[in-house]
Short mmCIF file of C-alpha atoms in Angstrom, two decimals:
data_model
loop_
_atom_site.label_atom_id
_atom_site.label_comp_id
_atom_site.label_asym_id
_atom_site.label_seq_id
_atom_site.Cartn_x
_atom_site.Cartn_y
_atom_site.Cartn_z
CA UNK A 1 -14.68 -68.40 24.88
CA UNK A 2 -17.58 -70.06 25.69
CA UNK A 3 -17.95 -73.89 25.45
CA UNK A 4 -18.11 -74.62 21.97
CA UNK A 5 -19.73 -77.61 20.65
CA UNK A 6 -19.87 -77.41 17.58
CA UNK A 7 -19.09 -80.98 17.18
CA UNK A 8 -22.61 -81.24 17.81
CA UNK A 9 -24.77 -79.10 15.98
CA UNK A 10 -28.25 -80.12 14.84
CA UNK A 11 -27.95 -79.27 11.25
CA UNK A 12 -28.31 -80.02 7.63
CA UNK A 13 -24.83 -79.06 6.98
CA UNK A 14 -23.70 -81.78 9.18
CA UNK A 15 -22.68 -84.56 8.02
CA UNK A 16 -21.48 -87.84 9.80
CA UNK A 17 -19.84 -89.63 7.46
CA UNK A 18 -17.71 -91.11 10.60
CA UNK A 19 -14.84 -92.86 9.24
CA UNK A 20 -14.02 -90.27 6.51
CA UNK A 21 -13.95 -87.58 8.95
CA UNK A 22 -11.72 -89.39 11.76
CA UNK A 23 -9.36 -90.53 8.86
CA UNK A 24 -9.14 -87.30 7.52
CA UNK A 25 -8.63 -85.74 10.92
CA UNK A 26 -5.68 -88.13 11.87
CA UNK A 27 -4.18 -87.69 8.26
CA UNK A 28 -3.80 -84.56 8.55
CA UNK A 29 -2.11 -84.49 11.93
CA UNK A 30 0.44 -86.95 10.59
CA UNK A 31 0.96 -85.18 7.55
CA UNK A 32 1.45 -81.76 9.88
CA UNK A 33 3.80 -83.37 12.65
CA UNK A 34 6.05 -85.05 9.61
CA UNK A 35 6.15 -81.66 7.71
CA UNK A 36 6.92 -79.89 11.06
CA UNK A 37 9.75 -82.38 11.58
CA UNK A 38 11.28 -82.62 7.79
CA UNK A 39 10.46 -79.38 6.64
CA UNK A 40 14.46 -78.10 6.49
CA UNK A 41 15.32 -80.75 4.35
CA UNK A 42 12.11 -80.47 2.05
CA UNK A 43 11.84 -76.60 1.93
CA UNK A 44 15.91 -76.37 2.38
CA UNK A 45 15.11 -73.59 5.33
CA UNK A 46 16.77 -73.48 8.57
CA UNK A 47 15.41 -75.37 11.31
CA UNK A 48 16.19 -72.31 13.70
CA UNK A 49 12.68 -70.83 12.82
CA UNK A 50 10.32 -73.43 13.53
CA UNK A 51 12.34 -76.07 15.56
CA UNK A 52 11.33 -79.88 15.29
CA UNK A 53 9.48 -81.93 17.51
CA UNK A 54 12.52 -84.50 17.82
CA UNK A 55 14.24 -81.42 19.02
CA UNK A 56 11.52 -79.92 21.59
CA UNK A 57 11.40 -83.69 22.98
CA UNK A 58 14.65 -84.23 23.37
CA UNK A 59 14.96 -80.55 25.15
CA UNK A 60 12.42 -81.40 27.36
CA UNK A 61 13.97 -84.43 28.82
CA UNK A 62 17.37 -82.43 28.99
CA UNK A 63 15.54 -80.29 31.14
CA UNK A 64 13.61 -82.83 33.06
CA UNK A 65 16.77 -84.53 33.87
CA UNK A 66 18.25 -81.08 35.41
CA UNK A 67 15.50 -80.81 37.48
CA UNK A 68 14.67 -76.67 36.18
CA UNK A 69 11.79 -78.30 34.00
CA UNK A 70 9.27 -78.77 36.80
CA UNK A 71 10.73 -75.58 38.44
CA UNK A 72 9.64 -73.61 35.87
CA UNK A 73 6.36 -75.22 35.12
CA UNK A 74 5.50 -74.93 38.99
CA UNK A 75 6.47 -71.04 39.19
CA UNK A 76 4.03 -70.55 36.21
CA UNK A 77 1.45 -72.57 37.74
CA UNK A 78 1.75 -70.76 41.30
CA UNK A 79 1.67 -67.04 40.04
CA UNK A 80 -1.24 -68.39 38.27
CA UNK A 81 -3.21 -70.18 40.93
CA UNK A 82 -2.78 -67.27 43.39
CA UNK A 83 -3.64 -64.46 40.99
CA UNK A 84 -6.81 -66.73 39.70
CA UNK A 85 -7.65 -67.21 43.81
CA UNK A 86 -7.43 -63.76 44.79
CA UNK A 87 -9.31 -62.22 41.52
CA UNK A 88 -12.15 -64.95 42.02
CA UNK A 89 -12.57 -63.97 45.48
CA UNK A 90 -13.02 -60.17 44.68
CA UNK A 91 -14.94 -60.28 41.70
CA UNK A 92 -17.47 -62.15 43.09
CA UNK A 93 -17.49 -60.06 45.87
CA UNK A 94 -17.60 -57.20 43.16
CA UNK A 95 -20.19 -58.60 40.91
CA UNK A 96 -22.46 -59.75 43.95
CA UNK A 97 -22.63 -56.49 45.26
CA UNK A 98 -23.11 -53.86 42.03
CA UNK A 99 -25.52 -57.25 40.99
CA UNK A 100 -27.69 -56.70 44.90
CA UNK A 101 -29.86 -53.70 44.33
CA UNK A 102 -31.16 -51.39 41.45
CA UNK A 103 -29.90 -48.70 42.15
CA UNK A 104 -26.26 -50.03 42.97
CA UNK A 105 -26.59 -51.48 38.66
CA UNK A 106 -27.30 -47.96 37.54
CA UNK A 107 -24.85 -46.23 39.32
CA UNK A 108 -21.86 -49.36 38.98
CA UNK A 109 -22.49 -50.74 35.66
CA UNK A 110 -20.93 -48.27 33.76
CA UNK A 111 -17.72 -49.14 35.37
CA UNK A 112 -17.84 -52.23 35.35
CA UNK A 113 -18.12 -51.90 31.37
CA UNK A 114 -15.09 -49.74 31.20
CA UNK A 115 -13.09 -51.66 33.28
CA UNK A 116 -14.04 -54.22 31.07
CA UNK A 117 -13.25 -52.61 27.77
CA UNK A 118 -9.67 -51.27 29.34
CA UNK A 119 -6.70 -53.57 27.82
CA UNK A 120 -5.67 -54.70 31.56
CA UNK A 121 -2.87 -56.20 30.29
CA UNK A 122 -1.11 -52.35 29.85
CA UNK A 123 -1.25 -52.37 33.17
CA UNK A 124 1.64 -54.94 33.72
CA UNK A 125 4.66 -51.95 33.90
CA UNK A 126 2.81 -50.08 36.28
CA UNK A 127 2.47 -53.13 38.79
CA UNK A 128 6.14 -53.44 38.06
CA UNK A 129 6.54 -50.11 39.49
CA UNK A 130 4.00 -51.21 42.58
CA UNK A 131 5.42 -54.72 43.43
CA UNK A 132 8.79 -54.79 41.87
CA UNK A 133 9.87 -57.69 39.06
CA UNK A 134 9.09 -60.53 41.92
CA UNK A 135 6.25 -62.95 42.05
CA UNK A 136 3.53 -60.44 42.85
CA UNK A 137 3.94 -58.59 39.77
CA UNK A 138 2.96 -61.52 38.09
CA UNK A 139 0.21 -62.10 40.32
CA UNK A 140 -0.94 -58.94 40.14
CA UNK A 141 -1.52 -58.81 36.36
CA UNK A 142 -3.19 -62.61 36.53
CA UNK A 143 -5.43 -60.75 39.28
CA UNK A 144 -6.77 -57.86 37.52
CA UNK A 145 -7.35 -59.82 34.63
CA UNK A 146 -9.57 -62.61 36.73
CA UNK A 147 -10.97 -59.93 38.82
CA UNK A 148 -12.79 -58.12 35.83
CA UNK A 149 -13.71 -61.07 34.26
CA UNK A 150 -15.50 -62.50 37.20
CA UNK A 151 -17.24 -59.51 38.70
CA UNK A 152 -18.71 -58.84 35.42
CA UNK A 153 -19.99 -62.81 34.95
CA UNK A 154 -20.91 -62.94 38.21
CA UNK A 155 -22.45 -59.89 37.46
CA UNK A 156 -24.45 -60.80 34.84
CA UNK A 157 -25.61 -63.60 36.56
CA UNK A 158 -27.79 -61.47 39.22
CA UNK A 159 -29.36 -59.70 36.54
CA UNK A 160 -30.44 -62.89 35.00
CA UNK A 161 -32.35 -63.76 38.62
CA UNK A 162 -36.10 -62.64 38.64
CA UNK A 163 -37.41 -60.12 41.01
CA UNK A 164 -40.07 -61.59 41.77
CA UNK A 165 -39.14 -64.53 42.87
CA UNK A 166 -36.99 -62.94 45.34
CA UNK A 167 -39.79 -61.09 46.43
CA UNK A 168 -42.31 -63.78 47.10
CA UNK A 169 -40.03 -65.96 48.56
CA UNK A 170 -39.24 -63.23 50.81
CA UNK A 171 -43.03 -62.70 51.66
CA UNK A 172 -43.25 -66.40 52.68
CA UNK A 173 -40.99 -65.43 55.34
CA UNK A 174 -37.46 -66.55 54.03
CA UNK A 175 -34.47 -65.20 55.42
CA UNK A 176 -31.75 -63.26 53.33
CA UNK A 177 -29.32 -66.34 53.99
CA UNK A 178 -32.08 -68.44 52.83
CA UNK A 179 -32.97 -66.32 49.62
CA UNK A 180 -28.92 -66.46 48.75
CA UNK A 181 -28.57 -70.51 48.98
CA UNK A 182 -32.02 -71.10 46.92
CA UNK A 183 -32.31 -68.69 44.21
CA UNK A 184 -29.09 -66.76 43.84
CA UNK A 185 -26.70 -68.97 43.75
CA UNK A 186 -27.87 -71.46 41.75
CA UNK A 187 -29.52 -68.57 39.97
CA UNK A 188 -25.65 -67.23 39.18
CA UNK A 189 -23.69 -70.93 38.91
CA UNK A 190 -23.77 -71.30 35.60
CA UNK A 191 -22.15 -67.82 35.30
CA UNK A 192 -19.47 -68.09 37.67
CA UNK A 193 -18.85 -71.34 35.91
CA UNK A 194 -18.34 -69.51 32.41
CA UNK A 195 -16.36 -67.14 33.96
CA UNK A 196 -13.85 -69.22 35.38
CA UNK A 197 -13.33 -71.42 32.29
CA UNK A 198 -12.53 -67.79 31.16
CA UNK A 199 -10.56 -66.56 33.98
CA UNK A 200 -7.80 -69.72 33.69
CA UNK A 201 -6.70 -68.66 29.99
CA UNK A 202 -6.32 -65.10 31.40
CA UNK A 203 -4.53 -65.79 34.66
CA UNK A 204 -1.96 -67.68 32.99
CA UNK A 205 -1.86 -65.37 30.19
CA UNK A 206 -1.09 -62.86 32.96
CA UNK A 207 1.34 -65.12 34.81
CA UNK A 208 3.12 -65.78 31.71
CA UNK A 209 2.95 -61.98 30.52
CA UNK A 210 4.65 -60.76 33.66
CA UNK A 211 7.25 -63.41 32.98
CA UNK A 212 8.15 -61.78 29.99
CA UNK A 213 8.81 -58.09 31.50
CA UNK A 214 10.94 -59.38 34.36
CA UNK A 215 11.30 -63.04 35.74
CA UNK A 216 13.96 -66.04 36.96
CA UNK A 217 11.95 -68.46 36.32
CA UNK A 218 8.64 -69.36 34.97
CA UNK A 219 7.80 -70.19 30.95
CA UNK A 220 7.42 -67.07 30.32
CA UNK A 221 11.51 -66.52 31.24
CA UNK A 222 11.79 -69.95 29.83
CA UNK A 223 10.75 -68.32 26.42
CA UNK A 224 12.36 -65.19 26.74
CA UNK A 225 15.81 -67.03 27.61
CA UNK A 226 15.44 -68.98 24.95
CA UNK A 227 14.38 -65.69 22.26
CA UNK A 228 18.08 -63.87 23.94
CA UNK A 229 20.16 -67.27 23.71
CA UNK A 230 18.41 -67.97 19.92
CA UNK A 231 17.50 -71.39 21.85
CA UNK A 232 14.18 -71.96 19.78
CA UNK A 233 13.66 -75.70 21.07
CA UNK A 234 13.53 -73.78 24.45
CA UNK A 235 10.81 -71.52 23.05
CA UNK A 236 8.51 -74.16 21.58
CA UNK A 237 8.77 -76.53 24.31
CA UNK A 238 7.58 -73.71 26.65
CA UNK A 239 4.72 -72.95 24.39
CA UNK A 240 3.64 -76.42 23.85
CA UNK A 241 3.41 -77.03 27.62
CA UNK A 242 1.83 -73.71 28.13
CA UNK A 243 -0.70 -74.91 25.30
CA UNK A 244 -0.99 -77.90 27.26
CA UNK A 245 -1.63 -76.59 30.75
CA UNK A 246 -4.50 -74.93 29.13
CA UNK A 247 -5.87 -77.91 27.21
CA UNK A 248 -5.59 -80.00 30.40
CA UNK A 249 -7.30 -76.82 32.64
CA UNK A 250 -9.86 -76.62 29.78
CA UNK A 251 -10.59 -80.74 29.83
CA UNK A 252 -11.04 -80.32 33.64
CA UNK A 253 -13.70 -78.38 33.41
CA UNK A 254 -15.61 -79.17 30.91
CA UNK A 255 -15.78 -82.67 32.63
CA UNK A 256 -16.76 -81.02 35.70
CA UNK A 257 -19.30 -79.22 33.93
CA UNK A 258 -21.00 -82.42 32.27
CA UNK A 259 -20.40 -84.06 35.51
CA UNK A 260 -22.61 -81.79 37.59
CA UNK A 261 -24.56 -80.52 34.63
CA UNK A 262 -23.43 -76.61 35.11
CA UNK A 263 -22.14 -75.83 31.51
CA UNK A 264 -25.49 -77.59 29.67
CA UNK A 265 -27.26 -74.29 28.60
CA UNK A 266 -23.87 -71.86 29.59
CA UNK A 267 -24.80 -68.45 28.88
CA UNK A 268 -22.47 -66.55 26.88
CA UNK A 269 -19.58 -64.73 28.01
CA UNK A 270 -21.06 -61.88 25.66
CA UNK A 271 -17.83 -59.25 26.14
CA UNK A 272 -14.83 -60.05 27.66
CA UNK A 273 -11.44 -59.09 26.48
CA UNK A 274 -8.50 -59.55 28.28
CA UNK B 1 -33.74 -43.87 40.54
CA UNK B 2 -33.93 -40.55 38.50
CA UNK B 3 -31.50 -40.70 35.44
CA UNK B 4 -29.76 -37.63 36.99
CA UNK B 5 -29.08 -38.31 40.40
CA UNK B 6 -27.44 -41.90 39.16
CA UNK B 7 -25.37 -39.46 37.28
CA UNK B 8 -24.84 -37.18 40.03
CA UNK B 9 -23.71 -40.33 42.02
CA UNK B 10 -21.28 -41.17 39.36
CA UNK B 11 -19.58 -38.45 38.91
CA UNK B 12 -19.38 -37.73 43.00
CA UNK B 13 -17.38 -41.08 43.03
CA UNK B 14 -15.15 -39.96 40.22
CA UNK B 15 -13.99 -37.04 41.66
CA UNK B 16 -13.92 -38.00 45.15
CA UNK B 17 -11.72 -40.93 44.17
CA UNK B 18 -10.05 -38.15 42.47
CA UNK B 19 -9.84 -35.86 45.35
CA UNK B 20 -8.36 -38.86 47.09
CA UNK B 21 -5.86 -40.08 45.42
CA UNK B 22 -4.70 -36.38 44.82
CA UNK B 23 -4.94 -35.57 48.72
CA UNK B 24 -3.31 -38.57 49.50
CA UNK B 25 -0.09 -38.63 47.20
CA UNK B 26 0.18 -34.98 48.19
CA UNK B 27 0.18 -35.39 51.97
CA UNK B 28 2.40 -38.83 51.89
CA UNK B 29 0.03 -41.15 53.09
CA UNK B 30 0.12 -43.23 49.81
CA UNK B 31 3.35 -43.07 47.90
CA UNK B 32 3.62 -39.90 45.26
CA UNK B 33 6.14 -42.12 43.64
CA UNK B 34 3.67 -44.82 42.92
CA UNK B 35 0.79 -43.02 42.65
CA UNK B 36 1.19 -39.59 40.63
CA UNK B 37 -1.10 -36.93 41.85
CA UNK B 38 -3.89 -37.12 38.98
CA UNK B 39 -3.37 -32.71 39.00
CA UNK B 40 -0.20 -33.51 37.44
CA UNK B 41 -0.79 -36.26 35.39
CA UNK B 42 -2.84 -34.27 33.80
CA UNK B 43 -0.63 -31.64 33.52
CA UNK B 44 1.94 -33.66 32.19
CA UNK B 45 -0.62 -35.21 29.61
CA UNK B 46 -2.00 -31.81 28.09
CA UNK B 47 1.85 -30.79 27.80
CA UNK B 48 2.52 -34.07 25.64
CA UNK B 49 -0.27 -33.68 23.92
CA UNK B 50 0.83 -30.30 22.84
CA UNK B 51 4.47 -31.44 22.04
CA UNK B 52 2.64 -33.96 19.90
CA UNK B 53 4.87 -37.23 21.50
CA UNK B 54 2.04 -38.62 22.36
CA UNK B 55 -0.08 -38.59 19.54
CA UNK B 56 2.49 -40.33 17.57
CA UNK B 57 2.24 -43.31 20.07
CA UNK B 58 -1.47 -42.94 19.60
CA UNK B 59 -1.59 -43.02 15.93
CA UNK B 60 0.80 -46.20 16.04
CA UNK B 61 -1.23 -48.30 18.50
CA UNK B 62 -4.32 -47.32 16.27
CA UNK B 63 -3.31 -48.29 13.10
CA UNK B 64 -1.64 -51.49 14.52
CA UNK B 65 -5.12 -52.30 15.76
CA UNK B 66 -7.41 -51.27 12.91
CA UNK B 67 -5.03 -52.58 10.34
CA UNK B 68 -4.66 -56.17 12.44
CA UNK B 69 -8.80 -56.06 13.44
CA UNK B 70 -9.37 -55.02 9.37
CA UNK B 71 -7.78 -58.55 8.21
CA UNK B 72 -8.53 -60.46 11.20
CA UNK B 73 -12.45 -60.02 10.30
CA UNK B 74 -12.26 -60.23 6.37
CA UNK B 75 -10.28 -63.40 6.74
CA UNK B 76 -11.88 -65.01 9.61
CA UNK B 77 -15.36 -64.44 7.73
CA UNK B 78 -13.85 -65.28 4.45
CA UNK B 79 -12.46 -68.55 5.64
CA UNK B 80 -15.98 -69.06 8.36
CA UNK B 81 -18.00 -69.16 5.29
CA UNK B 82 -16.33 -71.38 3.16
CA UNK B 83 -15.96 -73.78 6.02
CA UNK B 84 -19.69 -73.33 6.59
CA UNK B 85 -20.27 -74.23 3.21
CA UNK B 86 -17.92 -77.57 2.77
CA UNK B 87 -19.07 -79.48 6.02
CA UNK B 88 -16.78 -82.61 5.54
CA UNK B 89 -13.78 -80.41 5.82
CA UNK B 90 -15.20 -78.55 8.35
CA UNK B 91 -15.68 -81.28 10.71
CA UNK B 92 -11.94 -82.52 9.10
CA UNK B 93 -10.31 -79.25 10.34
CA UNK B 94 -12.06 -78.35 13.50
CA UNK B 95 -10.25 -79.90 16.27
CA UNK B 96 -7.13 -78.49 14.85
CA UNK B 97 -8.99 -74.94 14.49
CA UNK B 98 -10.50 -75.40 18.21
CA UNK B 99 -6.92 -76.15 19.19
CA UNK B 100 -5.48 -73.33 17.93
CA UNK B 101 -8.33 -71.40 19.31
CA UNK B 102 -7.50 -72.62 22.77
CA UNK B 103 -3.15 -71.37 22.29
CA UNK B 104 -2.98 -68.02 24.76
CA UNK B 105 -1.82 -66.34 21.65
CA UNK B 106 -0.51 -63.32 23.57
CA UNK B 107 2.15 -65.51 24.68
CA UNK B 108 3.20 -65.98 21.08
CA UNK B 109 3.96 -62.61 20.76
CA UNK B 110 7.48 -63.27 21.19
CA UNK B 111 7.39 -66.11 18.26
CA UNK B 112 6.07 -63.11 16.31
CA UNK B 113 8.74 -60.72 16.95
CA UNK B 114 11.22 -63.57 16.28
CA UNK B 115 9.37 -64.05 12.74
CA UNK B 116 8.09 -60.99 11.77
CA UNK B 117 10.26 -58.21 13.38
CA UNK B 118 10.09 -55.56 15.48
CA UNK B 119 7.87 -53.05 13.67
CA UNK B 120 3.81 -53.22 13.00
CA UNK B 121 4.00 -56.72 11.05
CA UNK B 122 4.68 -58.32 13.93
CA UNK B 123 2.06 -57.21 15.94
CA UNK B 124 -0.39 -57.04 13.06
CA UNK B 125 0.33 -60.83 12.93
CA UNK B 126 -0.48 -60.98 16.57
CA UNK B 127 -3.83 -59.59 16.12
CA UNK B 128 -4.87 -60.93 13.31
CA UNK B 129 -3.97 -64.47 14.95
CA UNK B 130 -6.26 -63.62 17.65
CA UNK B 131 -9.31 -61.98 15.79
CA UNK B 132 -9.08 -64.40 12.79
CA UNK B 133 -10.20 -67.47 14.76
CA UNK B 134 -12.86 -65.71 16.68
CA UNK B 135 -14.43 -64.75 13.54
CA UNK B 136 -14.04 -67.96 12.06
CA UNK B 137 -15.81 -69.81 14.65
CA UNK B 138 -18.35 -67.40 15.01
CA UNK B 139 -18.87 -67.63 11.43
CA UNK B 140 -19.29 -71.30 11.42
CA UNK B 141 -21.78 -71.34 14.11
CA UNK B 142 -23.37 -68.77 12.67
CA UNK B 143 -23.94 -70.63 9.40
CA UNK B 144 -24.79 -74.18 11.79
CA UNK B 145 -27.85 -72.06 13.03
CA UNK B 146 -29.25 -71.48 9.84
CA UNK B 147 -32.58 -72.89 9.64
CA UNK B 148 -31.71 -76.14 7.31
CA UNK B 149 -35.10 -76.39 5.34
CA UNK B 150 -34.47 -72.49 3.94
CA UNK B 151 -31.48 -74.14 3.03
CA UNK B 152 -33.50 -77.05 1.18
CA UNK B 153 -35.72 -74.81 -0.10
CA UNK B 154 -33.88 -72.63 -2.18
CA UNK B 155 -31.95 -75.58 -3.22
CA UNK B 156 -34.92 -77.31 -4.94
CA UNK B 157 -36.08 -73.72 -6.72
CA UNK B 158 -32.86 -73.95 -8.34
CA UNK B 159 -30.37 -70.92 -6.33
CA UNK B 160 -26.92 -71.37 -7.85
CA UNK B 161 -24.00 -71.35 -4.44
CA UNK B 162 -23.29 -68.05 -5.25
CA UNK B 163 -26.80 -67.08 -5.04
CA UNK B 164 -27.22 -68.98 -1.43
CA UNK B 165 -23.99 -67.64 0.08
CA UNK B 166 -25.03 -63.97 -0.86
CA UNK B 167 -28.91 -63.66 -0.32
CA UNK B 168 -28.63 -66.43 3.02
CA UNK B 169 -25.66 -67.34 4.64
CA UNK B 170 -24.34 -63.82 4.55
CA UNK B 171 -27.19 -62.11 5.82
CA UNK B 172 -28.15 -65.33 8.33
CA UNK B 173 -24.84 -64.61 9.95
CA UNK B 174 -23.88 -60.88 9.94
CA UNK B 175 -25.30 -60.67 13.89
CA UNK B 176 -22.47 -63.27 14.46
CA UNK B 177 -20.19 -61.81 12.84
CA UNK B 178 -20.95 -58.37 14.81
CA UNK B 179 -21.09 -60.16 17.77
CA UNK B 180 -17.23 -61.84 16.98
CA UNK B 181 -16.18 -58.43 16.56
CA UNK B 182 -17.36 -56.70 18.99
CA UNK B 183 -15.17 -59.17 21.28
CA UNK B 184 -12.20 -59.15 18.29
CA UNK B 185 -12.00 -55.14 18.82
CA UNK B 186 -10.95 -55.08 22.42
CA UNK B 187 -8.25 -58.40 21.52
CA UNK B 188 -6.75 -56.67 18.80
CA UNK B 189 -6.27 -53.37 21.09
CA UNK B 190 -5.03 -56.35 23.44
CA UNK B 191 -2.42 -57.98 20.91
CA UNK B 192 -1.38 -54.59 20.29
CA UNK B 193 -0.56 -53.56 23.68
CA UNK B 194 0.97 -56.64 24.36
CA UNK B 195 3.19 -56.61 20.79
CA UNK B 196 4.53 -53.16 21.76
CA UNK B 197 5.33 -54.07 25.37
CA UNK B 198 7.22 -57.14 24.24
CA UNK B 199 9.39 -55.29 21.29
CA UNK B 200 8.60 -52.36 19.80
CA UNK B 201 10.02 -48.21 19.49
CA UNK B 202 6.80 -46.71 19.40
CA UNK B 203 3.32 -47.28 20.27
CA UNK B 204 0.83 -46.99 24.11
CA UNK B 205 2.41 -50.24 25.02
CA UNK B 206 5.59 -49.34 24.69
CA UNK B 207 5.02 -45.57 25.94
CA UNK B 208 3.97 -47.09 29.23
CA UNK B 209 6.51 -49.66 29.39
CA UNK B 210 9.39 -47.08 29.06
CA UNK B 211 8.03 -44.88 31.18
CA UNK B 212 7.87 -47.68 33.71
CA UNK B 213 11.44 -48.29 33.03
CA UNK B 214 12.63 -44.98 33.80
CA UNK B 215 10.45 -44.99 37.42
CA UNK B 216 7.93 -42.54 35.91
CA UNK B 217 4.48 -43.22 36.89
CA UNK B 218 3.33 -40.01 35.85
CA UNK B 219 4.39 -41.06 32.17
CA UNK B 220 2.51 -44.39 33.43
CA UNK B 221 -0.40 -42.85 34.18
CA UNK B 222 -0.22 -40.61 31.35
CA UNK B 223 -0.22 -43.84 28.75
CA UNK B 224 -2.58 -45.76 30.54
CA UNK B 225 -5.33 -43.18 30.41
CA UNK B 226 -4.95 -42.31 26.47
CA UNK B 227 -5.41 -46.20 26.09
CA UNK B 228 -7.80 -46.44 28.18
CA UNK B 229 -9.68 -43.56 26.33
CA UNK B 230 -8.74 -44.97 23.11
CA UNK B 231 -9.99 -48.51 24.14
CA UNK B 232 -12.74 -47.48 25.82
CA UNK B 233 -14.04 -45.43 22.25
CA UNK B 234 -13.38 -48.40 20.40
CA UNK B 235 -14.52 -51.09 22.05
CA UNK B 236 -18.05 -49.08 23.20
CA UNK B 237 -18.27 -47.78 19.72
CA UNK B 238 -18.60 -51.39 18.19
CA UNK B 239 -20.95 -52.44 20.58
CA UNK B 240 -23.05 -49.32 19.90
CA UNK B 241 -22.80 -49.79 16.08
CA UNK B 242 -23.95 -53.34 16.85
CA UNK B 243 -26.67 -52.80 19.32
CA UNK B 244 -27.84 -50.31 16.45
CA UNK B 245 -27.98 -52.24 13.38
CA UNK B 246 -29.15 -55.60 15.64
CA UNK B 247 -31.45 -54.49 18.03
CA UNK B 248 -34.26 -56.71 17.15
CA UNK B 249 -32.30 -59.85 17.99
CA UNK B 250 -31.46 -61.49 21.25
CA UNK B 251 -27.86 -61.78 22.20
CA UNK B 252 -25.84 -64.41 19.68
CA UNK B 253 -25.18 -67.91 21.71
CA UNK B 254 -22.20 -70.10 20.97
#
């Protein structure tokens, strides 16, 4: 889930027939879209299974006019951002603390790795017991996913800081605040950035899974509701919106990365699981 | 610091955490209905293990994880090599593959239930959707990283396509495959659990969810502990295998 700049690879296996490639991509896109629209006529299947673009679009207009579409999107986005914000604050704090000294690293690294290997999403039912079925249950799920990713990426960044650099600056009389601002922060920024990008998607997934379990609004609720009433247009509409949200979030962070030159030599999130 | 002291401190942290939890729950400082005392959880754990209920769920989750992981890896590697060796096709498909990779796939779980029912198959498909694209992208990146001069050289010496694939491509992408597998095994467990929470009749995700529905927090902790042991075992085992096989390479960058 690191940045995937496969397109710009410089290797002999990359050919540059730009017209053919763009044409191929467009053609494939159009064929797929047409297939999606007309597969019931072509194969005689029931449009129930995959719905159709026009039906989904019609559903979107209908729900938009009714006012529930934006309310549901807003609910999910709100839960996501709350979980993301809280998770980032605590995660970065943990990462900084664990990465601070060698002793701290040696003591707490195994705990971080185990937390990372644990499938946090399974704690969703536990959060249901703790927080009920309201807003905070979803926030807690998003939070639990984000906090581990951010702690681990901050910690990985801290590990790349060169000890001698810190020692030299300290000998030259730099204060702890100066060391943090001039050495620690610049070293961990790319890691924070990558962690944040992963966290965005994770927080959204967490919120949606929470809504699957119990909700009265949100995109996960739309999916659940659509499943319960066999209204597949609703399900695919919600999934489509979810996809667009992820895509927008990724594009924005990618733009920020390029603009400020952060993600350039982006480090790998070598081991993160949801 | 001394290795022994470190381990002692780590044990101390775990023990005092459990002790505080136990005391807190017993004295009512923390709500025992939310935080069942560890002693009772372990008693329940032993009982469930002895009666054999829990094994069935552990087994179900393990089977889903391993089957999905296996087919996801095989498919991802095979299609990845195919795409890596046909650059034009690869470039045409790439935006679509990255788009699919960008879909938050755990959210697709209900769709897979709709298509494939609530049995093993829908979980396996969810896991494959997670693992397959991960491996695919790792393999393509791995093939891109092969020194082009090497490929050109063996081509001039008259190597066939099969020879190039078996002698150069597969050995070169092995570290990438394992890097992808290291991530993929964790995703596979997540996929299994999400699938089981959404709709299932067996498995640890189902076990935890059912316990929560009955407000049986003891059962929730038992399920989470079993799941924790299982996934930590799988993930750290995979990591260890990777380190043993490819200790000579630097971290694979993607």
